[in-house]
Amino acid sequence: MCRVVPTRLSGVTGNLRQMTTTRLEAFSDGVFAIAATLLILNVHANSSHLGQTLVRAWPSYAAYAVSFVTIGIMWVNHHGIFAQIDKVDRTFLMINVFFLMSVAFVPFPTFLVADHVHDPGLKVAALAYGFTLTATAVLYNLLWFYAARGRHLLRDDADPRVVSGITRSYLPGPWIYLAATLVALWRPAVSVVLFAAIAVFYMVESALFGRREAVSA
Amino acid sequence: MCRVVPTRLSGVTGNLRQMTTTRLEAFSDGVFAIAATLLILNVHANSSHLGQTLVRAWPSYAAYAVSFVTIGIMWVNHHGIFAQIDKVDRTFLMINVFFLMSVAFVPFPTFLVADHVHDPGLKVAALAYGFTLTATAVLYNLLWFYAARGRHLLRDDADPRVVSGITRSYLPGPWIYLAATLVALWRPAVSVVLFAAIAVFYMVESALFGRREAVSA
Amino acid sequence: MCRVVPTRLSGVTGNLRQMTTTRLEAFSDGVFAIAATLLILNVHANSSHLGQTLVRAWPSYAAYAVSFVTIGIMWVNHHGIFAQIDKVDRTFLMINVFFLMSVAFVPFPTFLVADHVHDPGLKVAALAYGFTLTATAVLYNLLWFYAARGRHLLRDDADPRVVSGITRSYLPGPWIYLAATLVALWRPAVSVVLFAAIAVFYMVESALFGRREAVSA
Amino acid sequence: MCRVVPTRLSGVTGNLRQMTTTRLEAFSDGVFAIAATLLILNVHANSSHLGQTLVRAWPSYAAYAVSFVTIGIMWVNHHGIFAQIDKVDRTFLMINVFFLMSVAFVPFPTFLVADHVHDPGLKVAALAYGFTLTATAVLYNLLWFYAARGRHLLRDDADPRVVSGITRSYLPGPWIYLAATLVALWRPAVSVVLFAAIAVFYMVESALFGRREAVSA
């Protein structure tokens, strides 16, 4: 049923443009869910002196939490933009594949950061983590701007205020992450704290943005 | 089709409040399914003397079963509360992200418990396992109470008796898990047995609650 | 939309009985998909002399294929029985959780068999693999018979011939797997070959059963 | 809702032929998503001298990217053919299981290639990678030709030009991959570069094909 209507539409137009976004979202949700859940595989604990080990392993829990929440926020926002989109084309699908590629990459630099909090490797680890999130934010904007360009993939009844609200709120993302990343060149620890702070900021901002939307109704 | 109706609704209201819960559930189910399935990665067996090894590895099978059933029960209940909810907002989505973060964390303490059943590390492992489940139960209640507060995310036709039945049955959860966790300070083994007993209890209670619902119809 | 109709129904009856099976299937599909895909994690290769290593590693490819196809068949059949079911209750959900627990366990004994093809551990490994599949087949029948008992979870228009056809075709499963498992006590290698043969048999039988259904229309 | 309609239909015909393709796609998407996401587990980094290590580890990032994009393209195309298909039968489901088995196998040869870029093992690794992708392409064609044979699983309103366009564009796949694979017998490095080039080619071709479709409307 989910497919009969859109496929009938696409039978009329003879292309994929009108296809439902349901499946793209299902695939994306799968990658979001798996990337987030795989983070736990990087949480380890040496068996001897379990107590001290678990205490000393706090960076891996912190890294798990920050990355899980970061991926969670990306998912919430992906959810938000797809409330405005009801068409896809193959170029859009490929942009989404690249976006998901960067999301699925997050567990690796997360592990690096957790693993090097106490040694000089933290600088490189923080740069790897930061550039991954910067790339993710760039691809995220690319995804949105491709869809919003001339509104060609947006719902006909997409509220212009909501659309421009999304545009305004996503544009700074790459610059914020890039700035936090470059801080690692001088102060890796500060950079890592900034990544956590950005996650908290976006959580709050997301809630506020949700309210703004409600107000704008 | 799955999306056309809700997005049209959200087009009318210009916010996410009316959005279908379908996608939130799909993402949540992904995390539930992955967290449950990843548990098997912690079931190991040393190659030499396979027979004895497999027999000695019983704690890892038991831990696999208890955690899988525990996650399964959480899924069944998540299923149950979403039969009462038909709206989401961004705050609710973020609470769900934190809830899923604790669900996805379960495989780690499960591994710790299985790995330390025969050594003094069991106390710390049982505490780690118990606090994870306690946190999960707290976030679970937070998810439900946020949705039920003033019924603002509930279906208009949500049966008040079912709603209060859910409230009654979830409130004790955190306290039950906290109590079983604190027992680990004196008797780690008893604590672990209690976690298994709670899983069995919730399975039975869940079936009874299901029947109560039917009766209340 | 997928949920509005069933939840309205459940609003009328005040219980979960009438709930759509969509979400149960989504969760189950997640576990099927993950359990099948995780099998690859057990396919390893020692780096030195890669050529010979890959050749000597044939048992792990064979085990991967047999278990993937076996899980695939379970999925196809799960698909088949849910074409007859349109209601769930909490007991049914819990039986499904136990069924999925056995499906998600398959990667572990699969690894054991692949790892011990060339040593005496094969007997124990084959027994572990066989008992896992036997338990899965038992839970599978339990799932079906619980749903079909008095047709209480079946669609009103479920074709009695299809229902009895499913019953006839699933009943022998546990006995077939149990027999192949016990063979391992005397001839582990023969037992492993039988597991592969059963997978092939069910593939063919499934196709034939599909045709029989068509004929019975 | 997603199921009520198709199951009613299948109640009428008494077989699976008319069943919605929704669940097959959900399961397939799960495997696509997991296989793609698991690729990250093969991206490692030795802790000492993290900087140099991460630089020297470029082959694993390249392999991650090529395989992720390759799986992403398969998903986009799977998406495309299912816009033409609205029926399944058990034989088709089994072909899809074998197709997914080859998709889920990709992470293993991907790891081999990344691990042997700098040593003689690259020849065998490239052959393993190439034969996996060749098998995937063969099964992919099998899936499409089984569905398109006499149009017996296609939508009644499937555009003949789109159908023949898909046929034309998938037929060369296995030969292209086989050729790139055999090159590894003489020049493994060239073969690996070709696999990357094919991924890029298909991305562009896919976008062009999407446009062609639009034109053909």
mmCIF file of N, CA and C in Angstrom, chain D residues 91-152:
data_model
loop_
_atom_site.group_PDB
_atom_site.id
_atom_site.type_symbol
_atom_site.label_atom_id
_atom_site.label_comp_id
_atom_site.label_asym_id
_atom_site.label_seq_id
_atom_site.Cartn_x
_atom_site.Cartn_y
_atom_site.Cartn_z
ATOM 1 N N THR D 91 10.079 -18.204 -5.090
ATOM 2 C CA THR D 91 11.336 -18.346 -5.835
ATOM 3 C C THR D 91 12.059 -17.005 -5.881
ATOM 4 N N PHE D 92 11.294 -15.941 -6.114
ATOM 5 C CA PHE D 92 11.874 -14.597 -6.161
ATOM 6 C C PHE D 92 12.475 -14.238 -4.801
ATOM 7 N N LEU D 93 11.762 -14.594 -3.717
ATOM 8 C CA LEU D 93 12.279 -14.306 -2.382
ATOM 9 C C LEU D 93 13.613 -15.019 -2.157
ATOM 10 N N MET D 94 13.716 -16.286 -2.637
ATOM 11 C CA MET D 94 14.963 -17.025 -2.443
ATOM 12 C C MET D 94 16.094 -16.416 -3.273
ATOM 13 N N ILE D 95 15.781 -15.987 -4.519
ATOM 14 C CA ILE D 95 16.830 -15.338 -5.329
ATOM 15 C C ILE D 95 17.322 -14.100 -4.585
ATOM 16 N N ASN D 96 16.376 -13.359 -3.983
ATOM 17 C CA ASN D 96 16.756 -12.154 -3.239
ATOM 18 C C ASN D 96 17.639 -12.510 -2.044
ATOM 19 N N VAL D 97 17.356 -13.658 -1.397
ATOM 20 C CA VAL D 97 18.184 -14.088 -0.267
ATOM 21 C C VAL D 97 19.623 -14.337 -0.745
ATOM 22 N N PHE D 98 19.777 -15.012 -1.892
ATOM 23 C CA PHE D 98 21.127 -15.265 -2.415
ATOM 24 C C PHE D 98 21.815 -13.964 -2.815
ATOM 25 N N PHE D 99 21.042 -13.050 -3.401
ATOM 26 C CA PHE D 99 21.602 -11.752 -3.769
ATOM 27 C C PHE D 99 22.118 -11.035 -2.515
ATOM 28 N N LEU D 100 21.287 -11.032 -1.458
ATOM 29 C CA LEU D 100 21.688 -10.359 -0.221
ATOM 30 C C LEU D 100 22.879 -11.064 0.418
ATOM 31 N N MET D 101 22.956 -12.395 0.233
ATOM 32 C CA MET D 101 24.088 -13.148 0.776
ATOM 33 C C MET D 101 25.385 -12.629 0.164
ATOM 34 N N SER D 102 25.350 -12.305 -1.122
ATOM 35 C CA SER D 102 26.582 -11.801 -1.746
ATOM 36 C C SER D 102 26.848 -10.354 -1.317
ATOM 37 N N VAL D 103 25.780 -9.567 -1.137
ATOM 38 C CA VAL D 103 25.968 -8.186 -0.666
ATOM 39 C C VAL D 103 26.588 -8.192 0.733
ATOM 40 N N ALA D 104 26.060 -9.055 1.599
ATOM 41 C CA ALA D 104 26.544 -9.106 2.984
ATOM 42 C C ALA D 104 27.959 -9.668 3.077
ATOM 43 N N PHE D 105 28.433 -10.303 1.987
ATOM 44 C CA PHE D 105 29.775 -10.884 1.983
ATOM 45 C C PHE D 105 30.842 -9.829 1.686
ATOM 46 N N VAL D 106 30.420 -8.736 1.041
ATOM 47 C CA VAL D 106 31.351 -7.692 0.578
ATOM 48 C C VAL D 106 32.336 -7.194 1.645
ATOM 49 N N PRO D 107 31.903 -6.971 2.907
ATOM 50 C CA PRO D 107 32.873 -6.456 3.881
ATOM 51 C C PRO D 107 34.133 -7.306 4.029
ATOM 52 N N PHE D 108 34.015 -8.636 3.835
ATOM 53 C CA PHE D 108 35.183 -9.502 4.016
ATOM 54 C C PHE D 108 36.255 -9.252 2.947
ATOM 55 N N PRO D 109 35.958 -9.382 1.635
ATOM 56 C CA PRO D 109 37.010 -9.079 0.653
ATOM 57 C C PRO D 109 37.456 -7.618 0.688
ATOM 58 N N THR D 110 36.552 -6.730 1.114
ATOM 59 C CA THR D 110 36.961 -5.318 1.253
ATOM 60 C C THR D 110 38.108 -5.212 2.246
ATOM 61 N N PHE D 111 37.960 -5.938 3.382
ATOM 62 C CA PHE D 111 39.015 -5.948 4.398
ATOM 63 C C PHE D 111 40.305 -6.543 3.823
ATOM 64 N N LEU D 112 40.171 -7.628 3.041
ATOM 65 C CA LEU D 112 41.363 -8.272 2.476
ATOM 66 C C LEU D 112 42.140 -7.305 1.590
ATOM 67 N N VAL D 113 41.414 -6.591 0.716
ATOM 68 C CA VAL D 113 42.077 -5.652 -0.193
ATOM 69 C C VAL D 113 42.784 -4.557 0.608
ATOM 70 N N ALA D 114 42.073 -3.964 1.569
ATOM 71 C CA ALA D 114 42.668 -2.884 2.371
ATOM 72 C C ALA D 114 43.901 -3.388 3.115
ATOM 73 N N ASP D 115 43.844 -4.664 3.531
ATOM 74 C CA ASP D 115 44.909 -5.220 4.362
ATOM 75 C C ASP D 115 46.146 -5.611 3.555
ATOM 76 N N HIS D 116 45.999 -5.754 2.228
ATOM 77 C CA HIS D 116 47.107 -6.275 1.422
ATOM 78 C C HIS D 116 47.543 -5.341 0.310
ATOM 79 N N VAL D 117 47.115 -4.059 0.384
ATOM 80 C CA VAL D 117 47.487 -3.113 -0.666
ATOM 81 C C VAL D 117 49.007 -3.053 -0.841
ATOM 82 N N HIS D 118 49.760 -3.205 0.266
ATOM 83 C CA HIS D 118 51.209 -3.037 0.200
ATOM 84 C C HIS D 118 51.976 -4.360 0.117
ATOM 85 N N ASP D 119 51.280 -5.510 -0.044
ATOM 86 C CA ASP D 119 52.039 -6.773 -0.114
ATOM 87 C C ASP D 119 51.508 -7.666 -1.243
ATOM 88 N N PRO D 120 52.235 -8.763 -1.533
ATOM 89 C CA PRO D 120 51.867 -9.634 -2.663
ATOM 90 C C PRO D 120 50.464 -10.238 -2.537
ATOM 91 N N GLY D 121 49.904 -10.206 -1.311
ATOM 92 C CA GLY D 121 48.582 -10.788 -1.123
ATOM 93 C C GLY D 121 47.504 -10.041 -1.904
ATOM 94 N N LEU D 122 47.867 -8.867 -2.446
ATOM 95 C CA LEU D 122 46.865 -8.048 -3.126
ATOM 96 C C LEU D 122 46.225 -8.781 -4.300
ATOM 97 N N LYS D 123 47.003 -9.614 -5.005
ATOM 98 C CA LYS D 123 46.430 -10.321 -6.160
ATOM 99 C C LYS D 123 45.236 -11.177 -5.711
ATOM 100 N N VAL D 124 45.476 -12.020 -4.712
ATOM 101 C CA VAL D 124 44.398 -12.895 -4.225
ATOM 102 C C VAL D 124 43.247 -12.066 -3.658
ATOM 103 N N ALA D 125 43.599 -10.994 -2.919
ATOM 104 C CA ALA D 125 42.563 -10.152 -2.314
ATOM 105 C C ALA D 125 41.695 -9.502 -3.392
ATOM 106 N N ALA D 126 42.351 -8.994 -4.453
ATOM 107 C CA ALA D 126 41.605 -8.348 -5.533
ATOM 108 C C ALA D 126 40.714 -9.366 -6.249
ATOM 109 N N LEU D 127 41.232 -10.595 -6.425
ATOM 110 C CA LEU D 127 40.415 -11.648 -7.055
ATOM 111 C C LEU D 127 39.199 -11.946 -6.186
ATOM 112 N N ALA D 128 39.413 -12.049 -4.864
ATOM 113 C CA ALA D 128 38.305 -12.345 -3.942
ATOM 114 C C ALA D 128 37.262 -11.228 -4.005
ATOM 115 N N TYR D 129 37.754 -9.973 -4.011
ATOM 116 C CA TYR D 129 36.840 -8.826 -4.065
ATOM 117 C C TYR D 129 36.074 -8.830 -5.383
ATOM 118 N N GLY D 130 36.817 -9.038 -6.469
ATOM 119 C CA GLY D 130 36.207 -8.985 -7.797
ATOM 120 C C GLY D 130 35.186 -10.092 -8.024
ATOM 121 N N PHE D 131 35.509 -11.303 -7.590
ATOM 122 C CA PHE D 131 34.566 -12.403 -7.813
ATOM 123 C C PHE D 131 33.306 -12.202 -6.956
ATOM 124 N N THR D 132 33.472 -11.589 -5.773
ATOM 125 C CA THR D 132 32.296 -11.304 -4.947
ATOM 126 C C THR D 132 31.374 -10.319 -5.675
ATOM 127 N N LEU D 133 31.954 -9.245 -6.230
ATOM 128 C CA LEU D 133 31.124 -8.260 -6.928
ATOM 129 C C LEU D 133 30.545 -8.839 -8.222
ATOM 130 N N THR D 134 31.320 -9.717 -8.892
ATOM 131 C CA THR D 134 30.806 -10.357 -10.109
ATOM 132 C C THR D 134 29.598 -11.233 -9.763
ATOM 133 N N ALA D 135 29.730 -12.010 -8.686
ATOM 134 C CA ALA D 135 28.618 -12.872 -8.262
ATOM 135 C C ALA D 135 27.404 -12.015 -7.902
ATOM 136 N N THR D 136 27.654 -10.897 -7.228
ATOM 137 C CA THR D 136 26.554 -10.006 -6.859
ATOM 138 C C THR D 136 25.840 -9.491 -8.102
ATOM 139 N N ALA D 137 26.635 -9.095 -9.108
ATOM 140 C CA ALA D 137 26.046 -8.577 -10.352
ATOM 141 C C ALA D 137 25.248 -9.659 -11.069
ATOM 142 N N VAL D 138 25.755 -10.900 -11.047
ATOM 143 C CA VAL D 138 25.033 -12.009 -11.688
ATOM 144 C C VAL D 138 23.690 -12.227 -10.989
ATOM 145 N N LEU D 139 23.723 -12.298 -9.660
ATOM 146 C CA LEU D 139 22.480 -12.538 -8.908
ATOM 147 C C LEU D 139 21.515 -11.377 -9.088
ATOM 148 N N TYR D 140 22.090 -10.180 -9.240
ATOM 149 C CA TYR D 140 21.266 -8.996 -9.445
ATOM 150 C C TYR D 140 20.498 -9.101 -10.759
ATOM 151 N N ASN D 141 21.207 -9.538 -11.806
ATOM 152 C CA ASN D 141 20.545 -9.719 -13.094
ATOM 153 C C ASN D 141 19.504 -10.834 -13.005
ATOM 154 N N LEU D 142 19.866 -11.918 -12.297
ATOM 155 C CA LEU D 142 18.950 -13.043 -12.133
ATOM 156 C C LEU D 142 17.648 -12.548 -11.490
ATOM 157 N N LEU D 143 17.795 -11.706 -10.443
ATOM 158 C CA LEU D 143 16.645 -11.155 -9.722
ATOM 159 C C LEU D 143 15.744 -10.386 -10.695
ATOM 160 N N TRP D 144 16.372 -9.523 -11.501
ATOM 161 C CA TRP D 144 15.598 -8.689 -12.425
ATOM 162 C C TRP D 144 14.963 -9.516 -13.533
ATOM 163 N N PHE D 145 15.751 -10.433 -14.134
ATOM 164 C CA PHE D 145 15.201 -11.189 -15.270
ATOM 165 C C PHE D 145 14.111 -12.147 -14.823
ATOM 166 N N TYR D 146 14.229 -12.686 -13.594
ATOM 167 C CA TYR D 146 13.157 -13.543 -13.092
ATOM 168 C C TYR D 146 11.862 -12.739 -12.965
ATOM 169 N N ALA D 147 11.990 -11.501 -12.461
ATOM 170 C CA ALA D 147 10.800 -10.656 -12.257
ATOM 171 C C ALA D 147 10.225 -10.193 -13.603
ATOM 172 N N ALA D 148 11.132 -9.873 -14.552
ATOM 173 C CA ALA D 148 10.688 -9.285 -15.820
ATOM 174 C C ALA D 148 10.254 -10.335 -16.841
ATOM 175 N N ARG D 149 10.704 -11.604 -16.653
ATOM 176 C CA ARG D 149 10.345 -12.673 -17.591
ATOM 177 C C ARG D 149 8.808 -12.715 -17.747
ATOM 178 N N GLY D 150 8.335 -12.397 -18.941
ATOM 179 C CA GLY D 150 6.889 -12.373 -19.183
ATOM 180 C C GLY D 150 6.193 -11.346 -18.291
ATOM 181 N N ARG D 151 6.989 -10.404 -17.757
ATOM 182 C CA ARG D 151 6.475 -9.345 -16.878
ATOM 183 C C ARG D 151 5.681 -9.926 -15.713
ATOM 184 N N HIS D 152 5.926 -11.211 -15.314
ATOM 185 C CA HIS D 152 4.979 -11.836 -14.381
ATOM 186 C C HIS D 152 5.005 -11.253 -12.974
#
